[in-house]
Each structure stands twice: as structure tokens, then as C-alpha cells.
Short mmCIF file of C-alpha atoms in Angstrom, two decimals:
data_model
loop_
_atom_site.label_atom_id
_atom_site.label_comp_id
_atom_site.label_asym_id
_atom_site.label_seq_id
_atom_site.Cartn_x
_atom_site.Cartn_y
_atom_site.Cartn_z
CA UNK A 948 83.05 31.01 8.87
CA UNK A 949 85.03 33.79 9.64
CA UNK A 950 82.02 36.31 10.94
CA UNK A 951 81.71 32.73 13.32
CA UNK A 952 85.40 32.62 14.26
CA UNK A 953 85.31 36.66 15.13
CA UNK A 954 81.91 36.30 17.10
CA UNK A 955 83.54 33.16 19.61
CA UNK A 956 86.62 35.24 19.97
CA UNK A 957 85.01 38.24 21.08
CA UNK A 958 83.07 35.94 23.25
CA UNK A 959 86.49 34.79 24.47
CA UNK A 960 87.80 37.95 25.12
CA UNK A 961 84.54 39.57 26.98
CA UNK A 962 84.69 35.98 29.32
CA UNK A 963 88.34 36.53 29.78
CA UNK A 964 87.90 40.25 30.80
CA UNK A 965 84.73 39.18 33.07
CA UNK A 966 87.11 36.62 34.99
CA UNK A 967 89.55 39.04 35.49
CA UNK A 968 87.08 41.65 37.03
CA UNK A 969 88.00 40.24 40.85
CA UNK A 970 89.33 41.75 43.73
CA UNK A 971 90.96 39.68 47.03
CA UNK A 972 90.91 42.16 50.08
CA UNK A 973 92.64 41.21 52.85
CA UNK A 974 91.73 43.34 56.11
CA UNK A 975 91.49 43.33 59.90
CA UNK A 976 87.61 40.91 60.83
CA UNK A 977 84.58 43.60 60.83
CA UNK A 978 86.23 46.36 59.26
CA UNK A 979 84.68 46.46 56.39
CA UNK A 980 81.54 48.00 55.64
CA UNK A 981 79.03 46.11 53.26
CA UNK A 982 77.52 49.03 51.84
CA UNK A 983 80.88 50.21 50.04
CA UNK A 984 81.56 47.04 48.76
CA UNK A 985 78.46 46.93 47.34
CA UNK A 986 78.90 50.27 45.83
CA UNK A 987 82.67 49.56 44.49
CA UNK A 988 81.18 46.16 43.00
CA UNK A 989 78.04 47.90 41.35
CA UNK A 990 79.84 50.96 40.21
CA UNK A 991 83.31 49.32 38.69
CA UNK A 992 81.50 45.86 37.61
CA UNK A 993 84.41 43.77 39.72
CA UNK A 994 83.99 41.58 42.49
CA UNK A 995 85.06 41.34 45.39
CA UNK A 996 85.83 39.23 47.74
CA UNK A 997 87.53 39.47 51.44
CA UNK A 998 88.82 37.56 54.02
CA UNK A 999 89.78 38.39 57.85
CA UNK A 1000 92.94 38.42 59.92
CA UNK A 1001 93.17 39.34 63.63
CA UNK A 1002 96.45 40.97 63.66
CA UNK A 1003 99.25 42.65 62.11
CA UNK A 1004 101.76 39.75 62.85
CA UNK A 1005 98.78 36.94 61.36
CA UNK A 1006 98.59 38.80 58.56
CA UNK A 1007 102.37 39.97 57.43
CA UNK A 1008 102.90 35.92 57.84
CA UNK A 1009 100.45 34.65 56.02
CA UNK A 1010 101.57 36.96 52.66
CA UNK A 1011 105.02 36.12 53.80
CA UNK A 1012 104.48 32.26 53.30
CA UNK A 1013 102.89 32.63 49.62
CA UNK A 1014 100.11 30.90 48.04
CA UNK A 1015 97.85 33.34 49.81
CA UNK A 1016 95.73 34.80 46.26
CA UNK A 1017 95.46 38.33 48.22
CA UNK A 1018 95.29 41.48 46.19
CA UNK A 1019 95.07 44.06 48.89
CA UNK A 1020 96.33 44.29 52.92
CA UNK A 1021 95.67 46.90 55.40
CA UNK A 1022 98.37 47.14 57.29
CA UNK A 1023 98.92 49.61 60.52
CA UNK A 1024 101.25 52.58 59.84
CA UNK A 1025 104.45 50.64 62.51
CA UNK A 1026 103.98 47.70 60.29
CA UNK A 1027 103.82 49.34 56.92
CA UNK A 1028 107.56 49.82 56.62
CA UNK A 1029 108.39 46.18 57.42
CA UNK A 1030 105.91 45.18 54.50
CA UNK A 1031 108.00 47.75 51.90
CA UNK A 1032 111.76 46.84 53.16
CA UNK A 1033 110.12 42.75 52.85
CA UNK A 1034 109.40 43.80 49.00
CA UNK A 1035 105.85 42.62 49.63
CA UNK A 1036 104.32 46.15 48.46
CA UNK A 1037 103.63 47.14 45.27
CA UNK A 1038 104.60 50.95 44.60
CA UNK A 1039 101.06 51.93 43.41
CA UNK A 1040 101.74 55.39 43.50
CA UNK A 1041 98.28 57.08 44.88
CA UNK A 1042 99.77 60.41 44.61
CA UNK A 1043 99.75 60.33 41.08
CA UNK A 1044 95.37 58.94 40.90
CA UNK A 1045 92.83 61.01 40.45
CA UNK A 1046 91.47 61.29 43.65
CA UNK A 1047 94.69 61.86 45.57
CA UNK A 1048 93.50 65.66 45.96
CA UNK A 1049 90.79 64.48 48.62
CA UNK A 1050 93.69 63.41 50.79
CA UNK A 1051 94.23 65.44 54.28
CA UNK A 1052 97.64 66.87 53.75
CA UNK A 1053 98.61 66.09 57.26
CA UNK A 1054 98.43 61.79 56.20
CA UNK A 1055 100.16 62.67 53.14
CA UNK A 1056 103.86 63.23 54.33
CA UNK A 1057 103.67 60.37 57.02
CA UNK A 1058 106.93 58.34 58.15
CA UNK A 1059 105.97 54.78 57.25
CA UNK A 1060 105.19 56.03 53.35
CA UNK A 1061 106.36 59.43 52.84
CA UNK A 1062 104.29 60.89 49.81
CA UNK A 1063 102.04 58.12 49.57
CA UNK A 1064 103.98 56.03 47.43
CA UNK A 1065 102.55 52.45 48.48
CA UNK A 1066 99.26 53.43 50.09
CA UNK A 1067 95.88 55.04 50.90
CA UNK A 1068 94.16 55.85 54.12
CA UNK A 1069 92.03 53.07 55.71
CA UNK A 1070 91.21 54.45 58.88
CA UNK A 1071 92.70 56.24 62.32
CA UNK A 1072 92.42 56.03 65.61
CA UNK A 1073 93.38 55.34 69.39
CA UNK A 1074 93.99 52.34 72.02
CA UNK A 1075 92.78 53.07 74.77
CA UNK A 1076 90.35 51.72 77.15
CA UNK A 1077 86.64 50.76 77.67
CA UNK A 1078 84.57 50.51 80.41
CA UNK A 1079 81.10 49.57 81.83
CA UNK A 1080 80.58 52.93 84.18
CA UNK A 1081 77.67 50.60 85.81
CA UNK A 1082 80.34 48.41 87.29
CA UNK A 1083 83.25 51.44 87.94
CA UNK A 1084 82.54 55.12 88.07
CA UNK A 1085 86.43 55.84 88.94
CA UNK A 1086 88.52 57.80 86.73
CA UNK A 1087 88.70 55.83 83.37
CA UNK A 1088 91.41 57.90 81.70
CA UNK A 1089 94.02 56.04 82.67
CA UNK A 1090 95.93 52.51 82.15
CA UNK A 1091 95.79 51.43 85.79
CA UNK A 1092 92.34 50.17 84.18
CA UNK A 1093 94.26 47.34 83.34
CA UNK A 1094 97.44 47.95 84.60
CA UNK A 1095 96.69 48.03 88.41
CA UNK A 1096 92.68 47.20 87.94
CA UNK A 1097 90.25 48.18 90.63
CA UNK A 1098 88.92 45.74 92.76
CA UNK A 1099 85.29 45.90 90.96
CA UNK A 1100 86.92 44.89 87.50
CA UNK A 1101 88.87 41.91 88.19
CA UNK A 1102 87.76 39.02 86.23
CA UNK A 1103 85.86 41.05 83.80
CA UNK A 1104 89.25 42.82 82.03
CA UNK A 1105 89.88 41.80 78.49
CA UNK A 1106 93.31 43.17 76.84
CA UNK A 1107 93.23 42.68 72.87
CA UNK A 1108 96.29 40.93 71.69
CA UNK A 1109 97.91 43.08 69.93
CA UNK A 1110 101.46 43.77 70.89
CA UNK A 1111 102.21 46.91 69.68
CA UNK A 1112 99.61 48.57 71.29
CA UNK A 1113 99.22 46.87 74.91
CA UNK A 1114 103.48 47.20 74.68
CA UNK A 1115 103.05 51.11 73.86
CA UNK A 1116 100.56 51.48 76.40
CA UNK A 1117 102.31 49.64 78.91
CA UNK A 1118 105.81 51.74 78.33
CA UNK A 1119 103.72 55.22 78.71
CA UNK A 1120 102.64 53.89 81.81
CA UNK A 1121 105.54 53.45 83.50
CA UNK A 1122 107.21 56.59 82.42
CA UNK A 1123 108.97 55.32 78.97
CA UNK A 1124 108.66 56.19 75.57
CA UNK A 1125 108.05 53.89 72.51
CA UNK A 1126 110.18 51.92 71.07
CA UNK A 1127 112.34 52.38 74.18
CA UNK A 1128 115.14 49.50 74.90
CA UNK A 1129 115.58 50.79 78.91
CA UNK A 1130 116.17 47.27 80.63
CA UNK A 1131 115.13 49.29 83.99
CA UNK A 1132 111.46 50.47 82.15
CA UNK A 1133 110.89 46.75 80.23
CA UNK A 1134 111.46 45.07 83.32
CA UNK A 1135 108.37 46.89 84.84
CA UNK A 1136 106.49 46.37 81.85
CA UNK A 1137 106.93 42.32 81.46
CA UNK A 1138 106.59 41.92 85.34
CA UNK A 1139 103.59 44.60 85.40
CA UNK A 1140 101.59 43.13 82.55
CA UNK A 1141 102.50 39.18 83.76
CA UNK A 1142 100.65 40.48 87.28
CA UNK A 1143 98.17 42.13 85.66
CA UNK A 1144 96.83 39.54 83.28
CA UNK A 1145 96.35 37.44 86.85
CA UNK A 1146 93.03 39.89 87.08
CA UNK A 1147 91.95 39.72 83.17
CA UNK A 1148 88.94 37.23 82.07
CA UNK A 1149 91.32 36.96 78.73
CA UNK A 1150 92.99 38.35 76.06
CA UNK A 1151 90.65 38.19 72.89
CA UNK A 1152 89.23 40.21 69.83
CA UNK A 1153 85.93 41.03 68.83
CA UNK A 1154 84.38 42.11 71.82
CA UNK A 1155 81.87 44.49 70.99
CA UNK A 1156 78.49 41.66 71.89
CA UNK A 1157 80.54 40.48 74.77
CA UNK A 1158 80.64 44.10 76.23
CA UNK A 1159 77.09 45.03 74.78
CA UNK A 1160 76.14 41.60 76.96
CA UNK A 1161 78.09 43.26 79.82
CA UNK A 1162 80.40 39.54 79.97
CA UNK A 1163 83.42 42.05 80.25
CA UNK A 1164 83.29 45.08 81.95
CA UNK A 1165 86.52 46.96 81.24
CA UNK A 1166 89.88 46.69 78.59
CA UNK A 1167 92.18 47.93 76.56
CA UNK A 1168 90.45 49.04 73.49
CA UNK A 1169 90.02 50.90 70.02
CA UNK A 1170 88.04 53.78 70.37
CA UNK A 1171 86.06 53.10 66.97
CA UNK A 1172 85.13 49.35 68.33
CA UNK A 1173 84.16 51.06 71.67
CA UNK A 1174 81.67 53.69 70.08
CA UNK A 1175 79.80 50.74 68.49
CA UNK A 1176 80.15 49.26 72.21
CA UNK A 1177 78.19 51.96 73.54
CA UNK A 1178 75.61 51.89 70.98
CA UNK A 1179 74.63 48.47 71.79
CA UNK A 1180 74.88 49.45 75.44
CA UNK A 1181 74.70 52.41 76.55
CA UNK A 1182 76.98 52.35 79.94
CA UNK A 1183 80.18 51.93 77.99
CA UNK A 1184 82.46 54.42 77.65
CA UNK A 1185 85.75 55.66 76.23
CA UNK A 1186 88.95 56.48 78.26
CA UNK A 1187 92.26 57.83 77.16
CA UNK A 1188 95.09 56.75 79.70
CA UNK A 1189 96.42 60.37 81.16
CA UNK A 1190 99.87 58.20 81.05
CA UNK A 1191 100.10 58.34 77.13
CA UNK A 1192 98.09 56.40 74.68
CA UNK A 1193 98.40 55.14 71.38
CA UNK A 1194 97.19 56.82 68.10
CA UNK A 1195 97.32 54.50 64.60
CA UNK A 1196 96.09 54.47 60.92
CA UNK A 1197 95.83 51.40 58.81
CA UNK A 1198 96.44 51.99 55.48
CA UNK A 1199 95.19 50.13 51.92
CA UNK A 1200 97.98 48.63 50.33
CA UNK A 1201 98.31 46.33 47.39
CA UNK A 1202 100.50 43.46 47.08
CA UNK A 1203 103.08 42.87 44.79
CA UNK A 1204 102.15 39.52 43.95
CA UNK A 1205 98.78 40.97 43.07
CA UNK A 1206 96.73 38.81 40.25
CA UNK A 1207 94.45 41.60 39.78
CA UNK A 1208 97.03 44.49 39.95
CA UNK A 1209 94.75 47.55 38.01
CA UNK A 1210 91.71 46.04 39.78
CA UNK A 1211 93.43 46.87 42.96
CA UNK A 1212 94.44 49.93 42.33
CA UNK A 1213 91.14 51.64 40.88
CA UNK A 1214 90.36 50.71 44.62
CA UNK A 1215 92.82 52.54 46.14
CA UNK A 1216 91.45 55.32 43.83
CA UNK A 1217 87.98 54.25 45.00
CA UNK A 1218 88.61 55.00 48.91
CA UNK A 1219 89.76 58.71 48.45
CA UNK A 1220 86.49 59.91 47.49
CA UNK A 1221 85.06 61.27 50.22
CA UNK A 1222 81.88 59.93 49.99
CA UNK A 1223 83.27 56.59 49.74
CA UNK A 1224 85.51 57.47 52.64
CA UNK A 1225 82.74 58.46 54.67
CA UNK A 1226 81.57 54.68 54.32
CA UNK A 1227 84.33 53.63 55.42
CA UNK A 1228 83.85 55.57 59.13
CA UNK A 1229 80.17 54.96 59.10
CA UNK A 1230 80.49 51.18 59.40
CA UNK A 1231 83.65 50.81 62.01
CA UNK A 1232 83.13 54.29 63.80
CA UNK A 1233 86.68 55.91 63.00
CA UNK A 1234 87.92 58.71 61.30
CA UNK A 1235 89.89 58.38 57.78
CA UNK A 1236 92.16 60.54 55.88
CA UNK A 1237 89.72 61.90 53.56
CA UNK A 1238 88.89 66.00 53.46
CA UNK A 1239 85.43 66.68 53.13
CA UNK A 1240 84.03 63.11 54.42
CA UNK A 1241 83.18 64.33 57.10
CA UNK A 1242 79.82 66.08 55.54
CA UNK A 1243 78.42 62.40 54.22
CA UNK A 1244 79.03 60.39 58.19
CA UNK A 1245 76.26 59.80 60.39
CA UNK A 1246 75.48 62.89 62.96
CA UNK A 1247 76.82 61.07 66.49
CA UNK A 1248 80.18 60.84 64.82
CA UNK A 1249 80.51 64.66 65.36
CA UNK A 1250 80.31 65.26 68.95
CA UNK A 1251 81.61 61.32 70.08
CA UNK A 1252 84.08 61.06 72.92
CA UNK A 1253 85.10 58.27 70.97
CA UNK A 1254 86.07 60.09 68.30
CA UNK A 1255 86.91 63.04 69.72
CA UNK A 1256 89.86 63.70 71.71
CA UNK A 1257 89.32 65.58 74.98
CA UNK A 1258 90.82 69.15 74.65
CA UNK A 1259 93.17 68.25 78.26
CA UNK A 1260 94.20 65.06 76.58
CA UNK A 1261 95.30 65.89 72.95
CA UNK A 1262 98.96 66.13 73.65
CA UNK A 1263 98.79 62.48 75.64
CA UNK A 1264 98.51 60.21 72.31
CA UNK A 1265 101.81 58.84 70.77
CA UNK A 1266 102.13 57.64 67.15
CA UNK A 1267 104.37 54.47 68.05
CA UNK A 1268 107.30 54.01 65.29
CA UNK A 1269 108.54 51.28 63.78
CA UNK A 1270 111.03 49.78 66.14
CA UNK A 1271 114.50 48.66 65.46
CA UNK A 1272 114.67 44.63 65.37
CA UNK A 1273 116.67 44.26 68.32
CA UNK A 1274 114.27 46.15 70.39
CA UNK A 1275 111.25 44.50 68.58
CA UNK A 1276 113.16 41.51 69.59
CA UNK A 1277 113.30 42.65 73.31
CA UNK A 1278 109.06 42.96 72.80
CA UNK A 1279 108.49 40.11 71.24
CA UNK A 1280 110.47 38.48 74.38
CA UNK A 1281 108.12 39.74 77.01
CA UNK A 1282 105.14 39.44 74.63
CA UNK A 1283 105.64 35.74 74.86
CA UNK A 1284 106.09 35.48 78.64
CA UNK A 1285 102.74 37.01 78.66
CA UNK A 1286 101.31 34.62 76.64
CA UNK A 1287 102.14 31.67 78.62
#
């Protein structure tokens, strides 16, 4: 009886341990690539599962509202200090995991988690803007794209929602900086981008088939989703506005609600082996934070424009900060006038 009592509660334990070998990712729609799920799942023996979110503000207020059953977010850098002063975050402390030594030192001492306290490097990259170079052959480094849009794009502009970035890029183009509160500069901005939008087909994600099917010609754009443009058709390209554009990282983060709290964690861990890294980039078309990835991506990554940055246009790309709330406030404003 009692070899029969042991053997059901080791039984017990090994389906208690199974049923806690899960993992909830919550991340930005086709983001994630298949192949290092796959990997994570074959090589740690937990599953995982994930679900999408469109934006920074869809996500921070779904987590907000509780209930969710998330593990993991992947927040952009301007949003990640709004998560940690919300006490959503759980201080995971990559810099103390084994693989923290793979991190490039330059996305180690950032301003939204200084030391890598809370998180690990998703990916990086720019907004800019695509376009079809069958339809324009004009100068494409430049916001008037969508700004002040040639006659030959009008009706076939698509702007992706996403405030901070059409807001930063906006601001550069008429002369300000980020996270500026200049009535004089915000005025131009709301009453530029309402006159604008008069010449856009809409203001959606996930528009890499409707550019590949040549639906939308031009928009404001990340450069990852525009080299994956381009190699479904091959008369897209890549600009970066001469006015000042915007340069990001999302970052892996784990709640601190988390139900499977270590789980989460040995996935931070995961990510910051360059290998695994390099899936990352391989799937979405961006770089990552990850020395010596680089070596395992495909060969086009290398030489992209995408990926890239022209040598003339380096110093043009602004890291936006996380702005005050009153001046968020004054965004959030004009955001909404735009939306009507």
C-alpha cells in the first residue's frame, strides 16, 4: 500500500510539474518567429503559447485591466518606463543570467532600464517610410512622403497608427524635437497631419501583402516590415526622412502577475543567445541586441538598406523619450483629432 501511495504521488507531482511547464507571450502580431518557438519548446520541454496586440497603448491596457493570464510583454523602450513606475514589471534581473554576457554593451546602460534590471532585447529599429519606386521615383528620404505627398501617391498612403512614432516623425518635420510641448510646432503638426490624412487610403497595420499586392504604394513604416515588403515585391523600398526619424527597441519583459514566473524568465535567458537571437532577426528582418548574432542571420541582412543606415543619414535618427504626462497629454489631444 504504501509503494502504491508513493507511485500516485510521484505521478501527482510529475502531472503537476508538466502543467506548470507553460509560457503566455504577449507580443506585437507577426513578430514572432515559429522556428524559435519551436526550438525554446523542444529544448526547455515548456509550452508556449502567444497572443497579438497592435500597439503599445492596446497592450499596456489590456495588462492594466487584469484577468489577462500573460506571462511576458514586449514593450517599446518610451513605453517601458510607464510599465515599471505602473508596478506591472517584474524585476527579473537579466544582468545577473547566464547569458547576459552576449548582450551589446551599448543596449545595456539604456534610459528606460538602466542595467537591464526588468528586460532583454527583442528587437531594434527605425520608422520611416516605404515606397513603391514603380509609382514615385522622387526622393524618398524624406517625410513629405506623407507629410506633403506627391501627386502620384495620393490615395495609396497608409500611416501605421502608432502615435509615438507618426507624432515623432511629424515634430522632426517641422523643425521640433521630441517630446517637445512648443504650442507654435504642435499646432503645425495637428493641422499638418489632419491635411495630410485627406490624401492617405488609411491608417492600418500589417501591410506587408497589401504593399507586396501594390494596394498601397507609399507610408510611414518600420524598416524590418519593409525589407520583407521588398522581398515579396521587389519595387519597394526603404526611406529615412532627411528631417529626423525615429529609432526604437522593444524589449522582453515579464509581468509581475506572472503564473509561470521561472518559466518566463529561462526565456529571457533563452533570447540572449545569439543563435537564438539571430532567430529572432531572421523572421521579422531587424537587428537585436545580441553580439555575435550576427554570424547565424540570413546573408541579405548584411548589406540591406533596410537594415542599414545610410552613412549621410546616421546622425538623422532620434531615440524618442518617454514624455512627461502633460505633454503626452498634449499628443494624445491631437492624436485624437486625427482619428476622427
Amino acid at each position: 500500500m504504501k509503494k502504491l501511495f508513493a507511485a500516485a504521488s510521484v505521478l501527482a507531482l510529475g502531472a503537476t510539474g508538466a502543467m506548470a511547464q507553460e509560457l503566455n507571450i504577449y507580443n506585437w502580431g507577426n513578430y514572432t518567429n515559429p522556428k524559435l518557438i519551436e526550438k525554446f519548446e523542444a529544448e526547455t520541454g515548456i509550452d508556449v503559447t502567444i497572443t497579438d496586440y497592435d500597439s503599445n497603448d492596446t497592450a499596456l491596457a489590456k495588462v492594466k485591466a487584469g484577468g489577462h493570464g500573460f506571462d511576458i510583454v514586449v514593450p517599446s523602450a518610451t513605453y517601458v518606463p510607464i510599465w515599471i513606475s505602473e508596478g506591472l514589471l517584474e524585476e527579473t534581473r537579466p544582468d545577473q543570467m547566464e547569458n547576459f554576457s552576449n548582450m551589446d554593451p551599448v543596449w545595456i546602460d539604456v534610459p528606460w532600464d538602466e542595467g537591464r534590471h526588468y528586460t532583454v532585447p527583442w528587437q531594434w529599429g527605425t520608422t520611416g517610410v516605404a515606397v513603391n519606386t514603380k509609382y514615385y521615383d522622387g526622393d524618398i528620404d524624406t517625410s513629405a512622403i506623407f507629410m506633403d505627398p506627391p501627386e502620384e501617391l495620393k490615395g495609396k498612403i497608409n500611416v501605421v497608427p502608432e502615435m509615438g512614432d507618426v507624432m515623432g516623425l511629424a515634430i522632426m518635420y517641422y523643425g521640433g524635437e521630441p517630446c517637445t510641448n512648443d504650442k507654435e510646432i504642435l499646432k503645425q503638426v495637428r493641422d499638418g497631419l489632419v491635411e495630410a490624412k485627406k490624401s492617405w487610403l488609411g491608417m492600418d497595420y500589417g501591410n506587408i501583402e497589401k504593399f507586396a499586392k501594390e494596394d498601397v504604394w507609399a507610408g510611414v513604416n518600420w524598416n524590418g516590415s519593409t525589407f520583407r515588403m521588398r522581398l515579396a515585391n521587389e519595387n519597394i523600398a526603404y526611406g529615412y526622412p532627411k528631417e529626423g526619424y525615429v529609432v526604437w527597441m522593444d524589449s522582453v519583459a515579464v509581468l509581475k502577475d506572472a503564473q509561470n514566473m521561472e518559466e518566463a524568465k529561462t526565456f529571457q535567458n533563452f533570447i540572449m543567445k545569439p543563435e537564438n537571437a539571430a532567430l529572432i532577426s531572421e523572421f521579422a528582418r531587424y537587428a537585436n541586441g545580441i553580439k555575435g548574432s550576427e554570424e547565424f542571420m540570413p546573408e541579405d541582412m548584411k548589406t540591406a538598406r533596410e537594415i542599414n543606415i545610410p552613412e549621410e543619414l546616421k546622425d538623422k535618427g532620434t531615440f524618442l523619450p518617454t514624455c512627461d504626462p502633460d505633454t503626452q497629454a498634449l499628443y494624445t489631444r491631437i492624436w485624437t483629432d486625427l482619428q476622427k
